[in-house]
GROMACS .gro file of C-alpha atoms in nm:
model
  422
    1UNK     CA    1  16.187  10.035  17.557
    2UNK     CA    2  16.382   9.729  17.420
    3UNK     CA    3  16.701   9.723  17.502
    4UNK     CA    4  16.956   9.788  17.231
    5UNK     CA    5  17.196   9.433  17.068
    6UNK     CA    6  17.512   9.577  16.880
    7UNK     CA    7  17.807   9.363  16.775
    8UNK     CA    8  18.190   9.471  16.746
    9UNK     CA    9  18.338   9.256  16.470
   10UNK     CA   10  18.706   9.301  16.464
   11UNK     CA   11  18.898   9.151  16.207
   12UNK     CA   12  19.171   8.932  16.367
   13UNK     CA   13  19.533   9.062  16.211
   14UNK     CA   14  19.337   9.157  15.882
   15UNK     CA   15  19.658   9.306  15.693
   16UNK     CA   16  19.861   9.038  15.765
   17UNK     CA   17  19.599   8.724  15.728
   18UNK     CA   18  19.494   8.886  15.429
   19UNK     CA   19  19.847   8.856  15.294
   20UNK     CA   20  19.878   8.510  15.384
   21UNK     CA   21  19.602   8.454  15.230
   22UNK     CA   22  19.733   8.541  14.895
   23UNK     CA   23  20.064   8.352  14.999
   24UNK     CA   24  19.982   8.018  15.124
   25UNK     CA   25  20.362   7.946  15.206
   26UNK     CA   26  20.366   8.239  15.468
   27UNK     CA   27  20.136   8.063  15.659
   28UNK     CA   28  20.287   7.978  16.028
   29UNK     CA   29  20.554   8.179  15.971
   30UNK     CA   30  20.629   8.565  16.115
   31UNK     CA   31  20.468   8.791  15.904
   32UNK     CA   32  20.448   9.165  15.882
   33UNK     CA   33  20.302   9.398  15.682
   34UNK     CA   34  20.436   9.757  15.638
   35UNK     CA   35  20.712   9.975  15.506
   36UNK     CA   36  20.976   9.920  15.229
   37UNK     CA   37  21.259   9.705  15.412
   38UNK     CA   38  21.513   9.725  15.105
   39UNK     CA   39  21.467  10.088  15.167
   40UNK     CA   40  21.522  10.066  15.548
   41UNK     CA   41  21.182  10.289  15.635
   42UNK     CA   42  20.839  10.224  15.743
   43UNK     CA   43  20.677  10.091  16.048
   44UNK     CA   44  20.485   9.770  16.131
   45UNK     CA   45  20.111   9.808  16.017
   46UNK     CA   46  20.039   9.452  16.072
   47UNK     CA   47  20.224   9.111  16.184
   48UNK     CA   48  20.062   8.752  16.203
   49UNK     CA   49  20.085   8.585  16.541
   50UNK     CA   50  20.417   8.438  16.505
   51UNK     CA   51  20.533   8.783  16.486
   52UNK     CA   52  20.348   8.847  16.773
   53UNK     CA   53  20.489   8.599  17.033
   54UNK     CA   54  20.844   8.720  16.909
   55UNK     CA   55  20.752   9.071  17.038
   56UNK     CA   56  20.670   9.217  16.713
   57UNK     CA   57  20.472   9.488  16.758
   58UNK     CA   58  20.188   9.749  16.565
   59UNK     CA   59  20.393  10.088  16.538
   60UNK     CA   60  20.757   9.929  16.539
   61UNK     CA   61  21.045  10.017  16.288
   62UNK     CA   62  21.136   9.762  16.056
   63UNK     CA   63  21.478   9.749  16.139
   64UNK     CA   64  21.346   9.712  16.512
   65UNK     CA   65  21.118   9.404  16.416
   66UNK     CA   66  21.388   9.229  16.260
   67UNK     CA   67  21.636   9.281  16.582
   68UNK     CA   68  21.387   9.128  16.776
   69UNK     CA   69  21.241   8.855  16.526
   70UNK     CA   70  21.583   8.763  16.300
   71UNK     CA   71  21.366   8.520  16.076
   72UNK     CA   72  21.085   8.798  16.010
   73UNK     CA   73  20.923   8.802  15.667
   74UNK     CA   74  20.806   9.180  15.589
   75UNK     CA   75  20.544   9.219  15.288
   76UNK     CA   76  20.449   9.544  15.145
   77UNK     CA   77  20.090   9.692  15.214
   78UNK     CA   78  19.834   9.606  14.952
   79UNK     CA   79  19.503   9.846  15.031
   80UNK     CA   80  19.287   9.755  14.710
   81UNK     CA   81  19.291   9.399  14.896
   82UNK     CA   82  19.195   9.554  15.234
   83UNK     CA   83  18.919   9.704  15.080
   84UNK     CA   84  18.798   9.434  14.876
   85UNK     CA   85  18.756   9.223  15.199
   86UNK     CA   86  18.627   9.487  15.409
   87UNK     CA   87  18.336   9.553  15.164
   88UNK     CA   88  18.274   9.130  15.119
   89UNK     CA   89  18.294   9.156  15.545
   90UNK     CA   90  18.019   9.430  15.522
   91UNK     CA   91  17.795   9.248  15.275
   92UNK     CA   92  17.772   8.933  15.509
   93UNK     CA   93  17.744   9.228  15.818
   94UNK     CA   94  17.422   9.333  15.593
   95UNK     CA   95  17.280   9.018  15.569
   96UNK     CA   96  17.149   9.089  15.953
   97UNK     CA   97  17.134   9.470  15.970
   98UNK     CA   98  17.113   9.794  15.769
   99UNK     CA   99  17.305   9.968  16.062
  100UNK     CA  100  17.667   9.887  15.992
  101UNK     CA  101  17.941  10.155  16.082
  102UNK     CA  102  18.311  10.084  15.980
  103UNK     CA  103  18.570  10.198  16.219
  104UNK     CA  104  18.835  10.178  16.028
  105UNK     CA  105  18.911   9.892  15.764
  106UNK     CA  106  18.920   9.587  15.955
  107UNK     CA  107  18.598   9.675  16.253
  108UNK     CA  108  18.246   9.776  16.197
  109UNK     CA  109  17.978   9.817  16.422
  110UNK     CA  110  17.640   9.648  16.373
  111UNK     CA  111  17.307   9.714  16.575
  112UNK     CA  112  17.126   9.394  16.533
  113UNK     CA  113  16.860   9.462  16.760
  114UNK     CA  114  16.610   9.471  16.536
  115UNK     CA  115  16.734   9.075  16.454
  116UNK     CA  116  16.690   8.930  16.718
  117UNK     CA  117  16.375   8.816  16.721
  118UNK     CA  118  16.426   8.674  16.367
  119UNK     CA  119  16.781   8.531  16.391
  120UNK     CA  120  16.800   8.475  16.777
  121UNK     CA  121  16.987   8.637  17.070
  122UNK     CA  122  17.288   8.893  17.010
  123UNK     CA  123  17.547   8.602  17.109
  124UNK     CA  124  17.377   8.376  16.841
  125UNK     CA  125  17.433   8.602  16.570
  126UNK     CA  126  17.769   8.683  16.652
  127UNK     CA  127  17.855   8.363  16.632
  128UNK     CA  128  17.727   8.290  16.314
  129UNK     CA  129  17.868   8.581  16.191
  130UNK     CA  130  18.191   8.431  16.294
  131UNK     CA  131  18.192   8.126  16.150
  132UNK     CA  132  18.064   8.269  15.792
  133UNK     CA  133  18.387   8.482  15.810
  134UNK     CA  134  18.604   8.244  15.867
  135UNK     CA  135  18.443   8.000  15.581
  136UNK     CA  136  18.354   8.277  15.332
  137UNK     CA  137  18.676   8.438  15.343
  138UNK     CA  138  18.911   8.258  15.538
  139UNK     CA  139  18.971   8.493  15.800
  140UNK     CA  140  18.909   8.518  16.152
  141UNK     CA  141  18.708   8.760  16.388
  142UNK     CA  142  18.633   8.855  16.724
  143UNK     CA  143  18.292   8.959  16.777
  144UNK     CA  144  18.209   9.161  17.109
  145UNK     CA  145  17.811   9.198  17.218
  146UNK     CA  146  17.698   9.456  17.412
  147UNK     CA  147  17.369   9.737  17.490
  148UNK     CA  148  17.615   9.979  17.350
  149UNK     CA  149  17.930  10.056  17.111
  150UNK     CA  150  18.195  10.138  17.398
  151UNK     CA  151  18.150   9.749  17.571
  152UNK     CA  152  18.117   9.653  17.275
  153UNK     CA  153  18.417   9.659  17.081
  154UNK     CA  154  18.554   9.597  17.478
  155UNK     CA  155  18.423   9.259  17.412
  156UNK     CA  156  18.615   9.219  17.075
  157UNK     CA  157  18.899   9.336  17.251
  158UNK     CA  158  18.922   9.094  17.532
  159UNK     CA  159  18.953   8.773  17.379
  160UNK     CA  160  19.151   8.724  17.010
  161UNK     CA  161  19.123   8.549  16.778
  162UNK     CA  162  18.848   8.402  16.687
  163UNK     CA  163  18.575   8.412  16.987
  164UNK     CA  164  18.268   8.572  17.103
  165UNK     CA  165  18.216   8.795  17.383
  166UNK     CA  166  17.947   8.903  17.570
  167UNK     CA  167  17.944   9.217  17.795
  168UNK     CA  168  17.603   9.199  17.966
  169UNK     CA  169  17.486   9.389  18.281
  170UNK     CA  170  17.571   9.163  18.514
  171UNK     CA  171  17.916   9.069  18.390
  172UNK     CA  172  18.060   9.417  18.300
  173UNK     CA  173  18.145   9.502  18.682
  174UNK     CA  174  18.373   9.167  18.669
  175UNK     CA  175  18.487   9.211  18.309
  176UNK     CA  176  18.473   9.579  18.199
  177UNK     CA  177  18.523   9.744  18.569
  178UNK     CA  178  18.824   9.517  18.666
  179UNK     CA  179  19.013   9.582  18.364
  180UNK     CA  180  19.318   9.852  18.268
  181UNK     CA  181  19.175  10.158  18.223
  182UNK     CA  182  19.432  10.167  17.901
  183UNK     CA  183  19.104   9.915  17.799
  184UNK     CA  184  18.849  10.168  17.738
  185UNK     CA  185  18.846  10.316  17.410
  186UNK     CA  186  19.059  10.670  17.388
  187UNK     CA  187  19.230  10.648  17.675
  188UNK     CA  188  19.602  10.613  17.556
  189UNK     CA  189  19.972  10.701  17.692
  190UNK     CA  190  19.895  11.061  17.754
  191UNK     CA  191  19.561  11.026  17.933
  192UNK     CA  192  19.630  10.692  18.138
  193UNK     CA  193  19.951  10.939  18.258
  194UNK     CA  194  19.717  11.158  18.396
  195UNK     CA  195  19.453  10.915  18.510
  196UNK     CA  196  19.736  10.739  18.706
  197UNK     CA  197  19.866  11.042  18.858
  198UNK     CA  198  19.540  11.046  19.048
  199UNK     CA  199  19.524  10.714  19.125
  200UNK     CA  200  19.295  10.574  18.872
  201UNK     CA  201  19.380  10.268  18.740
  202UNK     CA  202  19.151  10.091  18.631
  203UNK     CA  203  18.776  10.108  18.404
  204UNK     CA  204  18.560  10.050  18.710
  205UNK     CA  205  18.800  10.360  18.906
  206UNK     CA  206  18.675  10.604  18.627
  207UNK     CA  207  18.299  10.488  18.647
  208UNK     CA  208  18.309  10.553  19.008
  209UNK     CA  209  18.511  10.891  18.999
  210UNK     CA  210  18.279  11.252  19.016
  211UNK     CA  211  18.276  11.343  18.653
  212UNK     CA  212  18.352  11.702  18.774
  213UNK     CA  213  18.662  11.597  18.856
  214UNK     CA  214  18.747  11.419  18.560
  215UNK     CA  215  18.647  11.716  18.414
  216UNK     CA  216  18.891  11.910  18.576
  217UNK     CA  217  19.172  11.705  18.487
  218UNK     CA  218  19.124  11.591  18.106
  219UNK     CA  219  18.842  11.833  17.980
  220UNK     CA  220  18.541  11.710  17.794
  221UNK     CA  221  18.694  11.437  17.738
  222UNK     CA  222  18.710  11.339  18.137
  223UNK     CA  223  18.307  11.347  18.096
  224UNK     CA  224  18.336  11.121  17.786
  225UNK     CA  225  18.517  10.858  17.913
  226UNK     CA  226  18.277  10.859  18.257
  227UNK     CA  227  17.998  10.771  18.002
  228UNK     CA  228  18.195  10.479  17.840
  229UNK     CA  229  18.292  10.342  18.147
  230UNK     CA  230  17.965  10.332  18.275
  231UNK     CA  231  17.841  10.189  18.008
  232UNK     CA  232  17.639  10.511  17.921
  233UNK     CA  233  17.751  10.566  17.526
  234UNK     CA  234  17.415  10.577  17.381
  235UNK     CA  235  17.534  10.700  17.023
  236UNK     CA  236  17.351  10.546  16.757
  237UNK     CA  237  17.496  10.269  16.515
  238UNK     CA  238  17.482  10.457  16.161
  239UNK     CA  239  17.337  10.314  15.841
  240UNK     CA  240  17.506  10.133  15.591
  241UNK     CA  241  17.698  10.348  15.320
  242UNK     CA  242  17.617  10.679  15.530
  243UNK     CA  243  17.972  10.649  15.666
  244UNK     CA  244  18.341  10.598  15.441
  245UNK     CA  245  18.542  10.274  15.576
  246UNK     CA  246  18.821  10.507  15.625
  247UNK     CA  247  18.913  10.853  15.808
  248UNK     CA  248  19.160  10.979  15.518
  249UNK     CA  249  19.376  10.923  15.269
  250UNK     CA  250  19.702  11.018  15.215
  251UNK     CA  251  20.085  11.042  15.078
  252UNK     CA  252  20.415  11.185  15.223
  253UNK     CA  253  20.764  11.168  15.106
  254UNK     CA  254  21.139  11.271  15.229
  255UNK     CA  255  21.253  11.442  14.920
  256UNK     CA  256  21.509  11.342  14.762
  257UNK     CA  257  21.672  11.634  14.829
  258UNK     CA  258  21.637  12.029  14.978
  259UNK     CA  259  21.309  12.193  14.887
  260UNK     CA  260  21.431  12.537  14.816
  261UNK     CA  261  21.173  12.742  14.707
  262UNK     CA  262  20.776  12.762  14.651
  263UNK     CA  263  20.842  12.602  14.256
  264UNK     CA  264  21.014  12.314  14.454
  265UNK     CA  265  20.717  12.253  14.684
  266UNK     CA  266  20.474  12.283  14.423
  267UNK     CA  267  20.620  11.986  14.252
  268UNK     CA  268  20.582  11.768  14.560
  269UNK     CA  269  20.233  11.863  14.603
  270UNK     CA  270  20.120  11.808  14.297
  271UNK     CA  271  20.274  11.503  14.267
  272UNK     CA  272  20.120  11.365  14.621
  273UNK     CA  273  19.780  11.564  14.499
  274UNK     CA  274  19.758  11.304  14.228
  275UNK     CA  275  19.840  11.014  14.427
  276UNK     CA  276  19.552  11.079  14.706
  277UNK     CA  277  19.361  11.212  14.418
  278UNK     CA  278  19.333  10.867  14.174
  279UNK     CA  279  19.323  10.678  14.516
  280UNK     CA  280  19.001  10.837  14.615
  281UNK     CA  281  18.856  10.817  14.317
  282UNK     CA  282  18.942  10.446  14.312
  283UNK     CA  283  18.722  10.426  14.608
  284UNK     CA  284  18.424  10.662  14.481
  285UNK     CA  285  18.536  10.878  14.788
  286UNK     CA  286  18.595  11.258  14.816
  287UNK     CA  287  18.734  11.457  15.101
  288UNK     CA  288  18.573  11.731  15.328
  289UNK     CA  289  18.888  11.842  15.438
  290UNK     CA  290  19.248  11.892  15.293
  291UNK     CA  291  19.557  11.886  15.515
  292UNK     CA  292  19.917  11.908  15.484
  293UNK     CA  293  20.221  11.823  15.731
  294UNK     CA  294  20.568  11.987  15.669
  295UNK     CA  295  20.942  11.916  15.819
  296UNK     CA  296  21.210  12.096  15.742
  297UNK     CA  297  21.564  12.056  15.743
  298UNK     CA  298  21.586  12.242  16.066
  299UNK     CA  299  21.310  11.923  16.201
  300UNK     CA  300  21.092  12.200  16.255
  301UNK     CA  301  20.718  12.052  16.129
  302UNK     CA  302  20.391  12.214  16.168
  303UNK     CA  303  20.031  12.026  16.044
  304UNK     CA  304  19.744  12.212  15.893
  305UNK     CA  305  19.429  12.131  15.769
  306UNK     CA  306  19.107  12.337  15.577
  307UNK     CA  307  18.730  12.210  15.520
  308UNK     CA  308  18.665  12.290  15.153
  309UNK     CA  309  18.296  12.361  15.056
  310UNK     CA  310  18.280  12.085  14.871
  311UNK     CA  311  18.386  11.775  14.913
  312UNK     CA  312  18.654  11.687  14.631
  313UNK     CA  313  18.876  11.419  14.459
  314UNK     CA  314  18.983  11.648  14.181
  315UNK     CA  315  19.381  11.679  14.213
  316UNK     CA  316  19.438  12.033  14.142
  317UNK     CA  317  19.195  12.119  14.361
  318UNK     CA  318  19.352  11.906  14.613
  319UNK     CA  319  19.716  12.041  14.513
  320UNK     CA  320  19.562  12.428  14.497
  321UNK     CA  321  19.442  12.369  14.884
  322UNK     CA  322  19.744  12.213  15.013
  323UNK     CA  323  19.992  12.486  14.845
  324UNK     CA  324  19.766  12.781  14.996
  325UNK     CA  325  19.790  12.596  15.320
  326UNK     CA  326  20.197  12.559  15.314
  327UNK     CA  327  20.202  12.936  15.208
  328UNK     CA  328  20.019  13.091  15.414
  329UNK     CA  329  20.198  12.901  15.690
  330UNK     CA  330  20.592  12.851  15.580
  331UNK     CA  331  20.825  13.137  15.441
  332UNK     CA  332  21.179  12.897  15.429
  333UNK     CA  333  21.362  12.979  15.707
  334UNK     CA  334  21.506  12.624  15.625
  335UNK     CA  335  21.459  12.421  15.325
  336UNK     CA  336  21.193  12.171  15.355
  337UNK     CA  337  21.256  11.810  15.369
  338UNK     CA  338  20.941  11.614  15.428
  339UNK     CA  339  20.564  11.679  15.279
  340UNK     CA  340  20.227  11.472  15.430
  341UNK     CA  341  19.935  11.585  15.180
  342UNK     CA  342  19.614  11.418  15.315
  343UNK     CA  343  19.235  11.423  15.244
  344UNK     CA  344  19.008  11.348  15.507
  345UNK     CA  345  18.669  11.355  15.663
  346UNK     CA  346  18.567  11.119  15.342
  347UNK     CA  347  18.203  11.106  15.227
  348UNK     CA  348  18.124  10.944  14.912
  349UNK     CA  349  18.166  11.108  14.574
  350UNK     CA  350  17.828  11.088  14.458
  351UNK     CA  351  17.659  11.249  14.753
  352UNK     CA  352  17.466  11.566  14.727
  353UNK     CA  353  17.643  11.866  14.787
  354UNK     CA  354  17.533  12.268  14.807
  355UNK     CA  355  17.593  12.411  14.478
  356UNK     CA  356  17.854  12.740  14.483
  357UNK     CA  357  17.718  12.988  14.298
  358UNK     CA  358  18.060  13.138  14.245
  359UNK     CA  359  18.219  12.825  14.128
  360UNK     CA  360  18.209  12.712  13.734
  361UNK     CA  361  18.046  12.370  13.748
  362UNK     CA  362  18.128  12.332  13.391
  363UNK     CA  363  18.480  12.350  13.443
  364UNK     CA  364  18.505  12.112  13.762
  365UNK     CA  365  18.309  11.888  13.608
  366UNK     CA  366  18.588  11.893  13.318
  367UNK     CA  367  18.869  11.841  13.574
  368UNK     CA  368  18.729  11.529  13.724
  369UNK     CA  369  18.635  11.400  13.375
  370UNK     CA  370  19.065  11.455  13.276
  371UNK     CA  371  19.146  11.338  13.588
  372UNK     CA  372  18.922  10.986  13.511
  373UNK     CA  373  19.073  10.949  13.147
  374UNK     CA  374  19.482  11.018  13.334
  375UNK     CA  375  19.367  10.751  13.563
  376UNK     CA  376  19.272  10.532  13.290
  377UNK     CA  377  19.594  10.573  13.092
  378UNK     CA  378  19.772  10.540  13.355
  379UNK     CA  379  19.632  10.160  13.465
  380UNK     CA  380  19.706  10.067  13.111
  381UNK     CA  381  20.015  10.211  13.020
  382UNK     CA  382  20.206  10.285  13.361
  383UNK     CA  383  20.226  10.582  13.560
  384UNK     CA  384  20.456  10.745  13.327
  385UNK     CA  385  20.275  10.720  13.033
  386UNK     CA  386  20.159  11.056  13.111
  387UNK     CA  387  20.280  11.366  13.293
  388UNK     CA  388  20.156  11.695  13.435
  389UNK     CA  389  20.374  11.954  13.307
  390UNK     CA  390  20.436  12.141  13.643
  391UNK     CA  391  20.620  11.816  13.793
  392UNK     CA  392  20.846  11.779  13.505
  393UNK     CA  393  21.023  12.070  13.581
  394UNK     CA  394  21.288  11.891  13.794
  395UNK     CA  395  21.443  11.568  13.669
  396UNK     CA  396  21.510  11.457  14.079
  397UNK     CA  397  21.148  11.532  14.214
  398UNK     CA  398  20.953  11.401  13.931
  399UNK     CA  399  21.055  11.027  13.995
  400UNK     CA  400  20.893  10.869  14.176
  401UNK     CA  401  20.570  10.720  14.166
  402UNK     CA  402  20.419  10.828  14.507
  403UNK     CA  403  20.073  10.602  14.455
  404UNK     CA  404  20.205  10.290  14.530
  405UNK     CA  405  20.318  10.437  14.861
  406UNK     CA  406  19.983  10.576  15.007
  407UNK     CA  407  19.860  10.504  15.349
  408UNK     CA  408  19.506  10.465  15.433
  409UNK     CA  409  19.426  10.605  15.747
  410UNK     CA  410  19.165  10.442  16.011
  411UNK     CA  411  18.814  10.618  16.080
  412UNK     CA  412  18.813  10.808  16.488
  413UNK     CA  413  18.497  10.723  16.659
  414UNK     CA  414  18.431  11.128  16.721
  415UNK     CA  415  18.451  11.173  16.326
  416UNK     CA  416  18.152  11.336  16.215
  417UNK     CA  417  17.936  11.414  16.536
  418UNK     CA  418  18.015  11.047  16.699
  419UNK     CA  419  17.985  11.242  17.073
  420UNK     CA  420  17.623  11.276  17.023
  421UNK     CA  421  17.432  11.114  17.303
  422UNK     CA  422  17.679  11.135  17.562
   0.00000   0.00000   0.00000
């Protein structure tokens, strides 16, 4: 049986080169992407190099970045320009393979095996694949080969920016084995902990530990991460367009002030309903799943979620989910300060779905069709143009215009059955 060829390609900085790009006179200069600095919130989603070797870091406050990097330039997120370049990345990815799997914006998968006799070895493609990036769209990748998805994106990992990496079976011992096990894919802060506790330190010390006794210390995940290490991950690379880019979509806000009552926090959902609602629409997307995170005054916070039967990017459907969720789950023993409404496990919106005989087709149909023409007004004429009646009940909560602040969350590699084959 002949031996599977997939590629890692990881975008090198994508937010922030991507932001350059549209800003020639940022270039060499500490960049980061994230947040609202006149506002003094928001983390670090991104930072260019020169951020980098100041200690800027992925995660980081603002305020933090700029105590560390005084001359730090921070630029707001702009997604519609992530996903513009991820889909031209994916259309040169399809020039060698139908099997391309995003994992997350900025990395995709390919299994070019099939290739290879065509276009040459795995190595030869990759680099070729690197140098049309960089040409085509003036940014910069790191492209890991490997017989599976784990070494992989180890590869892409282990050299940045800009380079090719091959993890073959007779360098992995040397490269993969020798390396942190904080290396290998899903093992972060909590799990190296316990990994270290028992003296495991490295990739090559969980390949050679008894899975039962991995097993006994982290769960089924102590038998996953035996497979990766031994290079053992055998799922399969899926098919283009069978997969969203992204894991979810979603908005939260502080309020601007106490959330007193069930009328209060219907405002705020509605109003984030219709910001994750027009954004996955923009993106012919629909979500599985509807979740909601809530803080209160008290900094008590709880996060729910509920699989819908189908998949939807209607937002009073979203909004009707998300308030059942915060009532059957909060009854104000504080006031609530913080909301987090979120769609997730994305498919796209045009894929079939099991009719419910107990819904009225008609009538969704009719609410996606108003939602399409608000979205339309809206691009034209501003957000404000036009209003749902519900969130002009309060002068305070009806505001602000929660779109431009959404956050586009990265796909998990378990999403969607990604274990089988382990």
């Amino acid at each position: 049986m002949k031996e599977r060829v997939i590629l890692h390609s990881d975008m090198n900085s994508c937010y922030a080169s991507i932001e350059v790009l549209h800003r020639p006179g940022l270039r060499g200069k500490p960049v980061a992407v994230g947040g609202d600095p006149e506002l003094r919130h928001g983390i670090v989603l991104a930072k260019t190099p020169e951020a980098k070797r100041c200690g800027v870091k992925t995660g980081m406050a603002l305020w933090e970045a700029r105590q560390i990097c005084p001359d730090i330039i921070f630029v707001p997120p702009h997604y519609d320009r992530y996903m513009r370049f991820s889909g031209l990345a994916r259309e040169i990815y399809g020039e060698y393979t139908n099997k391309v799997e995003p994992f997350g914006l900025d990395e995709s998968w390919l299994d070019v095996t099939e290739s290879t006799g065509i276009r040459g070895s795995g190595e030869v493609i990759a680099e070729e694949i690197r140098n049309r990036m960089k040409r085509e769209l003036g940014i910069t990748v790191s492209v890991g080969v490997s017989w599976n998805k784990i070494f992989a994106k180890f590869g892409s990992d282990y050299r940045k920016p800009d380079a090719v990496t091959v993890i073959d079976r007779d360098n992995y011992h040397e490269l993969v084995w020798g390396a942190p096990a904080s290396d290998l894919l899903y093992v972060g802060r909590a799990t190296g902990r316990k990994l270290k506790d028992v003296g495991i330190r490295t990739i090559g010390d969980i390949a050679n530990a008894e899975e039962e006794f991995l097993y006994s210390r982290l769960g089924k995940m102590g038998r996953v991460l035996s497979a990766f290490a031994r290079g053992e991950d055998r799922t399969p690379v899926a098919q283009i367009g069978s997969r969203a880019p992204v894991k979810s979509i979603g908005n939260g806000i502080t309020a601007p002030r106490d959330l007193n009552s069930y009328e209060d926090v219907e405002i705020v959902v509605y109003l984030l309903a219709e910001s994750v609602g027009a954004r996955l629409r923009e993106h012919s997307l629909a979500a599985a799943t509807i979740e909601i995170d809530i803080r209160d005054s008290g900094l008590y916070s709880f996060s729910r979620r509920r699989s819908v039967s189908i998949p939807t990017n209607i937002n009073s459907d979203i909004a009707r989910y998300a308030m059942s969720l915060f009532r059957e789950n909060y009854h104000f023993g504080n006031p609530v300060r913080s909301i987090c409404v979120r769609g997730s496990n994305l498919v796209p919106d045009d894929q079939p779905v099991q009719m419910n005989l107990f819904m009225d087709e008609n009538q969704r149909t009719r609410r996606h069709q108003a939602d399409l023409a608000v979205d339309s007004i809206r691009r034209r004429f501003g957000y404000r143009a036009i209003q749902r009646g519900v969130i002009l009940n309060d002068e305070t909560l009806s505001r602000a215009d929660i779109k431009s602040d959404n956050v586009i969350h990265p796909r998990g590699y378990f999403d969607r059955g990604n274990l089988v084959g382990i």
